[in-house]
């Protein structure tokens, strides 16, 4: 069966001009007119007999590349020259979707119309209220189904510079996890990740040097962005949720929306390897990370204060809070960092996304309270992360000898390896050619770009450190 808009097109516009009576006013909706014009070259016009004459003389006769559908509101019959050349018809959207109330059906969004049009018609004619209720229930069920998620994934334009890409992918991922069918479609996300890996192999390192004036491209540009776009006296807070993947932000956004807290959503890249020691260091340092850095709250606070001190913010006007849901902020503070690692702790203790979602939802209640408190103190809030996470499966463990060539204890994880020198990295790859197509590497480091980890098969764990899009693309949200 042809899609619903093809069927509408066949009804209202064969060629030239069709004069249509449209009592339900469905064809006069802007979304419907835009769709018919963009996909079927049909221009919808409306008005009196005089307006019909103008359209006929100055558009129909001259712009033959279009089909014209004129919604005629005049009770009189068009003049013979127009009537003879035009087709006349009456159109209700319900004529193509029998069983539903005509008036109620015409009020639904076009994506709902498309969904309903693919389903069997009701067995009995429904009243206005029954139509509203039935369609709402059907659409709710469909939008939580594997079929819907699969179809919608196919519609996502993979533009990795556009925040809408990761936002839509994360919405669909969230639906799949919530409804417990992520296992059945995880390979679709693997295919999408293949596209992302092609993108970062060509573009990631150039992004590290891009301008931060309009928006930061990666974690190391966040503080320079804030410094450039806000005055010294502006009250700015940065909330950092360790391990907060974009799909988890979608869960937070739903709660914020329910409480009428609006957000401006954006995306940044983590540092690669996507580990806290490097990526959050880069975030707090406001530039590239250093390999000899030791990750700790004390050192992180020092980086935060040093950045602002170097940019003419008095250290007395800066504050750093770590893992404290209950806290106070002095009135003189103009730069506040609030860091929590609860999500990272959760993810490392989960092997399935549903468990992680449940823990995340519990944490979100606490996080919303923090957001409301900081916002109530007059701060503009930027919420971000240092990395996301992905569910992985074991390839194999490293041998003791393989570990000896790594930089230090932070140089190896489930998804990354950092070497003392490149010769040892090269030797490892030459000895393990089977994984070369699955790794992203640069200088002295290696990360998995698929969903492998350095654990023995069949180990499964949610972790981070690699270059999967769910690890690297993280929220940068203004609240």
Tab-separated table of C-alpha atoms in Angstrom:
chain	number	residue	atom	x	y	z
A	1	UNK	CA	0.000	0.000	0.000
A	2	UNK	CA	1.252	3.490	-0.859
A	3	UNK	CA	2.034	5.772	2.077
A	4	UNK	CA	-0.715	8.088	3.232
A	5	UNK	CA	0.683	11.227	1.607
A	6	UNK	CA	1.003	9.482	-1.734
A	7	UNK	CA	-2.649	8.513	-1.429
A	8	UNK	CA	-3.595	12.099	-0.501
A	9	UNK	CA	-1.689	13.328	-3.531
A	10	UNK	CA	-3.530	10.900	-5.797
A	11	UNK	CA	-6.864	12.151	-4.456
A	12	UNK	CA	-6.351	15.892	-4.723
A	13	UNK	CA	-3.984	16.549	-7.597
A	14	UNK	CA	-3.609	14.622	-10.815
A	15	UNK	CA	-2.266	17.453	-13.006
A	16	UNK	CA	-2.837	21.167	-13.451
A	17	UNK	CA	-5.628	22.353	-11.147
A	18	UNK	CA	-7.947	20.494	-8.781
A	19	UNK	CA	-10.736	22.380	-7.002
A	20	UNK	CA	-11.343	20.751	-3.639
A	21	UNK	CA	-13.996	21.062	-0.969
A	22	UNK	CA	-12.235	20.184	2.310
A	23	UNK	CA	-14.694	20.467	5.222
A	24	UNK	CA	-12.284	19.027	7.835
A	25	UNK	CA	-9.663	21.676	6.842
A	26	UNK	CA	-6.901	19.052	6.955
A	27	UNK	CA	-5.347	20.315	3.713
A	28	UNK	CA	-5.139	23.866	5.068
A	29	UNK	CA	-2.722	22.909	7.852
A	30	UNK	CA	0.761	24.343	7.362
A	31	UNK	CA	2.488	21.024	8.107
A	32	UNK	CA	0.334	19.272	5.500
A	33	UNK	CA	0.873	21.993	2.882
A	34	UNK	CA	4.640	21.923	3.446
A	35	UNK	CA	4.776	18.147	3.088
A	36	UNK	CA	2.735	18.078	-0.104
A	37	UNK	CA	4.831	20.825	-1.649
A	38	UNK	CA	8.232	19.390	-0.721
A	39	UNK	CA	7.506	15.784	-1.668
A	40	UNK	CA	4.807	15.962	-4.350
A	41	UNK	CA	5.131	19.433	-5.915
A	42	UNK	CA	1.567	20.251	-4.908
A	43	UNK	CA	0.720	23.833	-3.977
A	44	UNK	CA	-2.309	24.247	-1.742
A	45	UNK	CA	-4.193	27.533	-2.247
A	46	UNK	CA	-7.539	28.706	-0.898
A	47	UNK	CA	-10.058	31.518	-1.043
A	48	UNK	CA	-12.911	33.007	-3.042
A	49	UNK	CA	-13.758	32.895	-6.749
A	50	UNK	CA	-11.621	36.021	-7.297
A	51	UNK	CA	-8.620	34.386	-5.640
A	52	UNK	CA	-9.241	31.270	-7.698
A	53	UNK	CA	-9.129	33.375	-10.854
A	54	UNK	CA	-5.802	34.941	-9.816
A	55	UNK	CA	-4.272	31.556	-9.048
A	56	UNK	CA	-5.509	30.154	-12.338
A	57	UNK	CA	-4.205	33.013	-14.490
A	58	UNK	CA	-0.901	33.768	-12.751
A	59	UNK	CA	0.141	30.424	-11.322
A	60	UNK	CA	-1.575	27.424	-12.933
A	61	UNK	CA	-1.005	28.677	-16.483
A	62	UNK	CA	2.554	29.858	-15.846
A	63	UNK	CA	4.069	27.460	-13.323
A	64	UNK	CA	3.407	24.151	-14.996
A	65	UNK	CA	6.015	22.344	-12.885
A	66	UNK	CA	3.540	22.398	-9.976
A	67	UNK	CA	0.174	20.769	-9.389
A	68	UNK	CA	-2.390	23.090	-7.823
A	69	UNK	CA	-5.040	22.202	-5.289
A	70	UNK	CA	-7.444	25.069	-4.608
A	71	UNK	CA	-9.608	24.803	-1.484
A	72	UNK	CA	-12.733	26.584	-2.698
A	73	UNK	CA	-14.769	28.467	-0.104
A	74	UNK	CA	-17.204	30.235	-2.483
A	75	UNK	CA	-20.630	28.614	-2.937
A	76	UNK	CA	-20.846	29.766	-6.566
A	77	UNK	CA	-19.689	27.600	-9.440
A	78	UNK	CA	-16.345	28.597	-11.009
A	79	UNK	CA	-16.545	30.249	-14.407
A	80	UNK	CA	-16.691	27.840	-17.368
A	81	UNK	CA	-13.061	28.219	-18.528
A	82	UNK	CA	-11.790	27.201	-15.089
A	83	UNK	CA	-14.472	24.586	-14.483
A	84	UNK	CA	-13.742	22.916	-17.820
A	85	UNK	CA	-9.999	22.624	-17.168
A	86	UNK	CA	-10.092	21.699	-13.492
A	87	UNK	CA	-11.020	18.506	-11.706
A	88	UNK	CA	-13.394	18.846	-8.741
A	89	UNK	CA	-13.532	16.647	-5.648
A	90	UNK	CA	-14.409	16.521	-1.970
A	91	UNK	CA	-11.699	15.432	0.468
A	92	UNK	CA	-11.726	14.235	4.080
A	93	UNK	CA	-8.631	12.580	5.515
A	94	UNK	CA	-11.036	10.094	7.128
A	95	UNK	CA	-12.081	8.886	3.657
A	96	UNK	CA	-8.633	7.277	3.421
A	97	UNK	CA	-8.797	5.980	6.985
A	98	UNK	CA	-12.364	4.750	7.552
A	99	UNK	CA	-13.749	4.057	10.979
A	100	UNK	CA	-12.424	7.164	12.697
A	101	UNK	CA	-14.416	10.312	13.396
A	102	UNK	CA	-13.781	12.823	10.596
A	103	UNK	CA	-13.342	15.875	12.804
A	104	UNK	CA	-11.161	14.179	15.424
A	105	UNK	CA	-8.857	12.481	12.924
A	106	UNK	CA	-8.022	15.742	11.173
A	107	UNK	CA	-6.589	17.205	14.408
A	108	UNK	CA	-3.747	14.726	14.829
A	109	UNK	CA	-0.107	15.491	13.852
A	110	UNK	CA	1.012	14.113	10.525
A	111	UNK	CA	3.416	11.611	12.109
A	112	UNK	CA	0.441	10.162	14.004
A	113	UNK	CA	-1.625	10.090	10.814
A	114	UNK	CA	1.172	8.162	9.125
A	115	UNK	CA	1.357	5.627	11.941
A	116	UNK	CA	-2.390	5.051	12.068
A	117	UNK	CA	-2.683	4.798	8.279
A	118	UNK	CA	-0.469	1.702	8.295
A	119	UNK	CA	-2.666	-0.142	10.806
A	120	UNK	CA	-5.936	-2.024	10.261
A	121	UNK	CA	-9.075	0.131	10.391
A	122	UNK	CA	-11.365	-0.081	13.421
A	123	UNK	CA	-14.035	-2.766	13.167
A	124	UNK	CA	-16.749	-0.257	14.083
A	125	UNK	CA	-17.150	3.457	13.464
A	126	UNK	CA	-15.725	5.399	16.403
A	127	UNK	CA	-17.143	8.534	17.997
A	128	UNK	CA	-15.146	11.744	18.388
A	129	UNK	CA	-14.008	10.881	21.939
A	130	UNK	CA	-13.369	7.222	21.101
A	131	UNK	CA	-11.243	8.290	18.127
A	132	UNK	CA	-9.122	10.566	20.323
A	133	UNK	CA	-8.676	7.890	22.981
A	134	UNK	CA	-8.044	4.985	20.615
A	135	UNK	CA	-5.485	6.776	18.460
A	136	UNK	CA	-3.636	8.118	21.504
A	137	UNK	CA	-3.368	4.597	22.945
A	138	UNK	CA	-2.278	3.069	19.642
A	139	UNK	CA	0.416	5.675	19.056
A	140	UNK	CA	1.716	5.385	22.617
A	141	UNK	CA	2.092	1.625	22.217
A	142	UNK	CA	3.652	1.911	18.766
A	143	UNK	CA	6.191	4.532	19.879
A	144	UNK	CA	7.442	2.080	22.492
A	145	UNK	CA	7.877	-0.805	20.065
A	146	UNK	CA	10.952	-2.260	18.301
A	147	UNK	CA	9.287	-1.603	14.944
A	148	UNK	CA	9.019	2.118	15.677
A	149	UNK	CA	12.612	2.421	16.917
A	150	UNK	CA	13.947	0.507	13.922
A	151	UNK	CA	11.978	2.670	11.504
A	152	UNK	CA	13.043	5.884	13.198
A	153	UNK	CA	16.711	4.882	13.268
A	154	UNK	CA	16.534	4.587	9.513
A	155	UNK	CA	15.337	8.194	9.295
A	156	UNK	CA	18.146	9.731	11.377
A	157	UNK	CA	20.526	11.814	9.276
A	158	UNK	CA	23.991	11.047	10.631
A	159	UNK	CA	25.396	14.549	10.785
A	160	UNK	CA	27.842	14.330	13.678
A	161	UNK	CA	28.258	18.112	13.794
A	162	UNK	CA	24.545	18.538	14.494
A	163	UNK	CA	23.387	18.038	18.115
A	164	UNK	CA	20.042	16.786	16.800
A	165	UNK	CA	21.753	13.592	15.621
A	166	UNK	CA	22.938	12.364	19.018
A	167	UNK	CA	19.773	13.700	20.642
A	168	UNK	CA	17.495	11.650	18.386
A	169	UNK	CA	19.673	8.548	18.596
A	170	UNK	CA	19.651	8.852	22.376
A	171	UNK	CA	15.871	9.260	22.506
A	172	UNK	CA	15.471	6.046	20.529
A	173	UNK	CA	18.084	4.269	22.641
A	174	UNK	CA	16.236	5.381	25.782
A	175	UNK	CA	12.968	3.935	24.442
A	176	UNK	CA	14.655	0.615	23.674
A	177	UNK	CA	16.208	0.368	27.136
A	178	UNK	CA	13.036	1.439	28.924
A	179	UNK	CA	10.975	-1.181	27.095
A	180	UNK	CA	13.598	-3.919	27.437
A	181	UNK	CA	14.283	-4.606	23.766
A	182	UNK	CA	17.711	-2.967	23.432
A	183	UNK	CA	19.313	-6.406	22.940
A	184	UNK	CA	17.316	-6.993	19.759
A	185	UNK	CA	18.417	-3.744	18.093
A	186	UNK	CA	21.896	-3.171	19.519
A	187	UNK	CA	23.419	-4.177	16.176
A	188	UNK	CA	21.658	-1.195	14.573
A	189	UNK	CA	23.556	1.084	16.909
A	190	UNK	CA	26.761	-0.780	16.012
A	191	UNK	CA	26.131	0.072	12.355
A	192	UNK	CA	25.592	3.719	13.295
A	193	UNK	CA	28.819	3.628	15.279
A	194	UNK	CA	30.676	2.453	12.164
A	195	UNK	CA	29.665	5.730	10.520
A	196	UNK	CA	30.829	7.685	13.568
A	197	UNK	CA	34.225	5.975	13.491
A	198	UNK	CA	34.663	6.972	9.861
A	199	UNK	CA	33.814	10.533	10.845
A	200	UNK	CA	36.234	10.843	13.767
A	201	UNK	CA	39.085	9.203	11.869
A	202	UNK	CA	38.922	12.201	9.536
A	203	UNK	CA	37.755	14.971	11.846
A	204	UNK	CA	38.400	14.366	15.540
A	205	UNK	CA	41.865	15.853	15.829
A	206	UNK	CA	40.984	18.959	13.835
A	207	UNK	CA	38.069	19.532	16.228
A	208	UNK	CA	40.522	19.924	19.082
A	209	UNK	CA	41.749	23.145	17.480
A	210	UNK	CA	38.394	24.603	16.449
A	211	UNK	CA	37.094	27.916	17.786
A	212	UNK	CA	35.199	27.958	21.069
A	213	UNK	CA	33.474	31.320	20.587
A	214	UNK	CA	30.087	30.008	19.385
A	215	UNK	CA	30.138	26.637	21.119
A	216	UNK	CA	32.821	24.322	22.495
A	217	UNK	CA	33.748	21.364	20.322
A	218	UNK	CA	35.243	19.155	23.024
A	219	UNK	CA	35.687	19.113	26.806
A	220	UNK	CA	38.844	21.217	26.731
A	221	UNK	CA	36.977	24.130	25.138
A	222	UNK	CA	34.188	24.416	27.733
A	223	UNK	CA	35.935	26.758	30.162
A	224	UNK	CA	37.358	28.972	27.375
A	225	UNK	CA	33.804	29.177	25.970
A	226	UNK	CA	32.393	30.269	29.320
A	227	UNK	CA	35.237	32.738	29.838
A	228	UNK	CA	34.659	34.303	26.414
A	229	UNK	CA	30.881	34.565	26.604
A	230	UNK	CA	30.315	35.737	30.187
A	231	UNK	CA	31.488	38.627	32.336
A	232	UNK	CA	33.578	38.207	35.470
A	233	UNK	CA	30.598	39.097	37.655
A	234	UNK	CA	28.169	36.661	36.010
A	235	UNK	CA	27.332	33.717	38.253
A	236	UNK	CA	28.219	30.560	36.303
A	237	UNK	CA	27.971	26.997	37.582
A	238	UNK	CA	29.287	23.900	35.803
A	239	UNK	CA	27.729	20.614	36.891
A	240	UNK	CA	29.827	17.622	35.840
A	241	UNK	CA	28.214	14.178	35.999
A	242	UNK	CA	30.957	11.589	35.616
A	243	UNK	CA	29.957	8.979	33.014
A	244	UNK	CA	26.689	10.675	32.020
A	245	UNK	CA	25.872	9.397	28.530
A	246	UNK	CA	23.554	11.401	26.294
A	247	UNK	CA	20.712	8.875	26.656
A	248	UNK	CA	20.864	9.396	30.422
A	249	UNK	CA	20.526	13.124	29.875
A	250	UNK	CA	17.336	12.363	27.911
A	251	UNK	CA	15.967	10.803	31.104
A	252	UNK	CA	16.975	13.917	33.070
A	253	UNK	CA	15.444	16.219	30.470
A	254	UNK	CA	12.067	14.504	30.823
A	255	UNK	CA	12.058	15.196	34.563
A	256	UNK	CA	13.238	18.784	34.123
A	257	UNK	CA	10.508	19.372	31.547
A	258	UNK	CA	7.856	18.060	33.943
A	259	UNK	CA	9.075	20.651	36.449
A	260	UNK	CA	9.048	23.401	33.796
A	261	UNK	CA	12.828	23.771	33.777
A	262	UNK	CA	13.936	24.472	30.216
A	263	UNK	CA	17.244	23.491	28.661
A	264	UNK	CA	19.319	24.509	25.648
A	265	UNK	CA	20.792	21.255	24.405
A	266	UNK	CA	24.148	20.817	22.762
A	267	UNK	CA	26.841	18.187	22.426
A	268	UNK	CA	30.614	18.088	22.851
A	269	UNK	CA	33.252	15.432	22.304
A	270	UNK	CA	35.066	13.822	25.190
A	271	UNK	CA	38.811	13.431	25.098
A	272	UNK	CA	39.941	10.179	23.526
A	273	UNK	CA	40.798	7.874	25.303
A	274	UNK	CA	37.494	8.599	27.032
A	275	UNK	CA	38.700	8.131	30.622
A	276	UNK	CA	38.208	10.422	33.603
A	277	UNK	CA	41.924	10.994	34.187
A	278	UNK	CA	42.269	12.581	30.742
A	279	UNK	CA	38.823	13.836	29.780
A	280	UNK	CA	37.789	15.480	33.038
A	281	UNK	CA	41.282	16.822	33.458
A	282	UNK	CA	40.928	18.442	30.028
A	283	UNK	CA	37.543	19.841	31.079
A	284	UNK	CA	38.927	21.399	34.279
A	285	UNK	CA	42.221	22.490	32.725
A	286	UNK	CA	40.517	24.201	29.790
A	287	UNK	CA	42.920	22.701	27.272
A	288	UNK	CA	44.694	19.432	26.415
A	289	UNK	CA	45.286	17.002	29.313
A	290	UNK	CA	48.697	15.851	30.521
A	291	UNK	CA	49.631	12.193	30.912
A	292	UNK	CA	51.514	12.704	34.189
A	293	UNK	CA	48.446	14.092	35.962
A	294	UNK	CA	47.076	12.215	38.996
A	295	UNK	CA	43.288	12.199	39.134
A	296	UNK	CA	41.855	13.316	42.479
A	297	UNK	CA	39.282	15.823	43.737
A	298	UNK	CA	42.093	17.893	45.253
A	299	UNK	CA	43.996	18.175	41.964
A	300	UNK	CA	40.776	18.788	40.070
A	301	UNK	CA	39.852	21.673	42.349
A	302	UNK	CA	43.317	23.116	41.829
A	303	UNK	CA	42.868	23.000	38.034
A	304	UNK	CA	39.465	24.701	38.323
A	305	UNK	CA	40.781	27.520	40.505
A	306	UNK	CA	43.964	27.925	38.437
A	307	UNK	CA	42.023	28.373	35.198
A	308	UNK	CA	39.885	31.138	36.617
A	309	UNK	CA	42.785	32.780	38.416
A	310	UNK	CA	44.636	32.954	35.098
A	311	UNK	CA	41.546	34.645	33.655
A	312	UNK	CA	41.278	37.345	36.324
A	313	UNK	CA	38.744	35.688	38.623
A	314	UNK	CA	39.769	36.000	42.271
A	315	UNK	CA	40.214	32.529	43.840
A	316	UNK	CA	37.923	33.703	46.649
A	317	UNK	CA	35.137	33.938	44.064
A	318	UNK	CA	35.488	30.314	42.915
A	319	UNK	CA	34.182	27.156	44.544
A	320	UNK	CA	34.436	23.419	43.919
A	321	UNK	CA	32.019	20.838	45.355
A	322	UNK	CA	32.583	17.098	45.019
A	323	UNK	CA	29.922	14.462	45.754
A	324	UNK	CA	27.947	16.570	48.215
A	325	UNK	CA	24.180	16.627	47.594
A	326	UNK	CA	23.891	18.911	50.644
A	327	UNK	CA	26.029	22.034	50.359
A	328	UNK	CA	26.175	25.787	50.797
A	329	UNK	CA	27.517	28.412	48.385
A	330	UNK	CA	28.843	31.749	49.622
A	331	UNK	CA	27.192	34.861	48.096
A	332	UNK	CA	30.468	36.068	46.591
A	333	UNK	CA	30.976	32.942	44.421
A	334	UNK	CA	30.789	33.655	40.678
A	335	UNK	CA	32.345	30.421	39.370
A	336	UNK	CA	31.053	27.157	40.829
A	337	UNK	CA	31.993	23.593	39.876
A	338	UNK	CA	29.790	20.778	41.144
A	339	UNK	CA	31.113	17.263	40.402
A	340	UNK	CA	29.445	13.922	41.108
A	341	UNK	CA	30.741	10.452	40.219
A	342	UNK	CA	27.652	8.453	41.202
A	343	UNK	CA	26.675	7.559	37.630
A	344	UNK	CA	30.205	6.345	36.912
A	345	UNK	CA	30.053	4.153	40.019
A	346	UNK	CA	26.708	2.777	38.870
A	347	UNK	CA	27.781	1.954	35.332
A	348	UNK	CA	30.865	0.051	36.453
A	349	UNK	CA	28.628	-2.177	38.574
A	350	UNK	CA	26.112	-2.935	35.811
A	351	UNK	CA	26.175	-5.386	32.945
A	352	UNK	CA	22.829	-4.378	31.425
A	353	UNK	CA	21.334	-1.036	30.458
A	354	UNK	CA	17.997	-1.523	32.236
A	355	UNK	CA	19.722	-1.822	35.607
A	356	UNK	CA	21.755	1.281	34.800
A	357	UNK	CA	18.583	3.138	33.784
A	358	UNK	CA	16.881	2.273	37.065
A	359	UNK	CA	19.867	3.518	39.055
A	360	UNK	CA	20.075	6.615	36.881
A	361	UNK	CA	16.418	7.439	37.459
A	362	UNK	CA	16.953	7.241	41.225
A	363	UNK	CA	19.982	9.528	40.946
A	364	UNK	CA	18.116	12.024	38.771
A	365	UNK	CA	15.852	12.919	41.692
A	366	UNK	CA	18.940	13.982	43.643
A	367	UNK	CA	20.447	15.761	40.639
A	368	UNK	CA	17.285	17.765	39.979
A	369	UNK	CA	17.366	18.998	43.563
A	370	UNK	CA	20.968	20.124	43.057
A	371	UNK	CA	20.040	21.890	39.810
A	372	UNK	CA	17.094	23.663	41.409
A	373	UNK	CA	19.179	24.777	44.390
A	374	UNK	CA	22.021	26.161	42.245
A	375	UNK	CA	19.588	27.787	39.830
A	376	UNK	CA	17.759	29.331	42.775
A	377	UNK	CA	21.012	30.966	43.841
A	378	UNK	CA	21.052	32.905	40.578
A	379	UNK	CA	23.549	30.823	38.610
A	380	UNK	CA	23.453	30.084	34.893
A	381	UNK	CA	24.122	26.349	34.803
A	382	UNK	CA	26.077	24.338	32.258
A	383	UNK	CA	25.648	20.597	32.736
A	384	UNK	CA	28.092	18.228	31.091
A	385	UNK	CA	30.082	15.026	31.549
A	386	UNK	CA	33.602	13.764	31.014
A	387	UNK	CA	32.563	10.690	29.015
A	388	UNK	CA	29.649	8.381	28.358
A	389	UNK	CA	29.581	4.596	28.424
A	390	UNK	CA	28.791	1.546	26.322
A	391	UNK	CA	28.025	-2.107	26.988
A	392	UNK	CA	31.020	-4.190	25.921
A	393	UNK	CA	31.985	-7.822	25.433
A	394	UNK	CA	35.306	-9.467	26.196
A	395	UNK	CA	38.004	-9.945	23.576
A	396	UNK	CA	40.760	-11.219	25.880
A	397	UNK	CA	42.770	-10.091	28.885
A	398	UNK	CA	46.235	-8.648	28.506
A	399	UNK	CA	49.106	-10.832	29.607
A	400	UNK	CA	51.447	-9.699	32.388
A	401	UNK	CA	54.177	-9.070	29.826
A	402	UNK	CA	51.877	-6.917	27.679
A	403	UNK	CA	51.037	-4.791	30.716
A	404	UNK	CA	54.690	-4.017	31.491
A	405	UNK	CA	55.014	-1.760	28.440
A	406	UNK	CA	52.184	0.554	29.462
A	407	UNK	CA	52.684	4.050	30.841
A	408	UNK	CA	51.350	3.455	34.388
A	409	UNK	CA	48.366	1.948	36.195
A	410	UNK	CA	45.980	4.504	34.649
A	411	UNK	CA	47.293	3.604	31.202
A	412	UNK	CA	45.172	0.521	30.829
A	413	UNK	CA	41.496	-0.046	31.212
A	414	UNK	CA	38.782	-2.138	29.690
A	415	UNK	CA	38.810	-0.065	26.491
A	416	UNK	CA	42.168	1.751	26.220
A	417	UNK	CA	45.925	1.278	26.362
A	418	UNK	CA	48.543	4.046	26.707
A	419	UNK	CA	52.170	3.090	26.056
A	420	UNK	CA	55.539	4.396	27.202
A	421	UNK	CA	56.564	4.669	23.571
A	422	UNK	CA	55.105	3.983	20.183
A	423	UNK	CA	57.336	1.005	19.396
A	424	UNK	CA	55.601	-1.126	22.036
A	425	UNK	CA	52.216	-0.053	20.741
A	426	UNK	CA	53.229	-0.986	17.200
A	427	UNK	CA	54.532	-4.356	18.379
A	428	UNK	CA	51.251	-5.093	20.164
A	429	UNK	CA	49.218	-4.329	17.053
A	430	UNK	CA	51.505	-6.411	14.864
A	431	UNK	CA	51.124	-9.341	17.246
A	432	UNK	CA	47.346	-8.972	17.330
A	433	UNK	CA	46.405	-8.149	13.755
A	434	UNK	CA	42.944	-9.607	14.299
A	435	UNK	CA	41.886	-6.488	16.248
A	436	UNK	CA	43.490	-3.838	14.034
A	437	UNK	CA	40.215	-3.091	12.266
A	438	UNK	CA	38.500	-2.627	15.635
A	439	UNK	CA	40.854	-0.050	17.171
A	440	UNK	CA	41.355	3.699	16.853
A	441	UNK	CA	44.950	4.676	17.540
A	442	UNK	CA	47.169	7.727	17.630
A	443	UNK	CA	50.746	8.269	18.763
A	444	UNK	CA	51.128	6.176	21.946
A	445	UNK	CA	47.548	5.045	22.591
A	446	UNK	CA	45.014	2.485	21.402
A	447	UNK	CA	41.273	2.395	22.063
A	448	UNK	CA	38.550	0.052	20.938
A	449	UNK	CA	36.127	1.665	18.520
A	450	UNK	CA	33.625	-1.194	18.487
A	451	UNK	CA	32.216	-2.824	21.648
A	452	UNK	CA	35.183	-5.018	22.572
A	453	UNK	CA	36.954	-4.756	25.914
A	454	UNK	CA	40.155	-6.182	27.350
A	455	UNK	CA	38.413	-8.921	29.315
A	456	UNK	CA	38.086	-12.599	28.560
A	457	UNK	CA	35.134	-13.763	26.499
A	458	UNK	CA	32.216	-13.948	27.348
A	459	UNK	CA	32.553	-11.103	29.872
A	460	UNK	CA	29.985	-8.315	29.478
A	461	UNK	CA	30.310	-4.965	31.216
A	462	UNK	CA	29.271	-1.364	30.803
A	463	UNK	CA	32.363	0.774	30.726
A	464	UNK	CA	34.221	3.526	28.837
A	465	UNK	CA	37.621	4.510	27.502
A	466	UNK	CA	37.069	3.830	23.809
A	467	UNK	CA	35.834	5.888	20.873
A	468	UNK	CA	32.279	4.549	20.490
A	469	UNK	CA	29.854	7.394	19.843
A	470	UNK	CA	28.049	6.638	23.108
A	471	UNK	CA	31.287	7.173	25.011
A	472	UNK	CA	32.527	10.215	23.108
A	473	UNK	CA	29.433	12.335	22.375
A	474	UNK	CA	28.368	13.832	25.687
A	475	UNK	CA	25.778	16.450	26.705
A	476	UNK	CA	26.632	20.133	27.018
A	477	UNK	CA	23.444	21.655	28.356
A	478	UNK	CA	22.570	25.178	29.412
A	479	UNK	CA	19.942	25.386	32.128
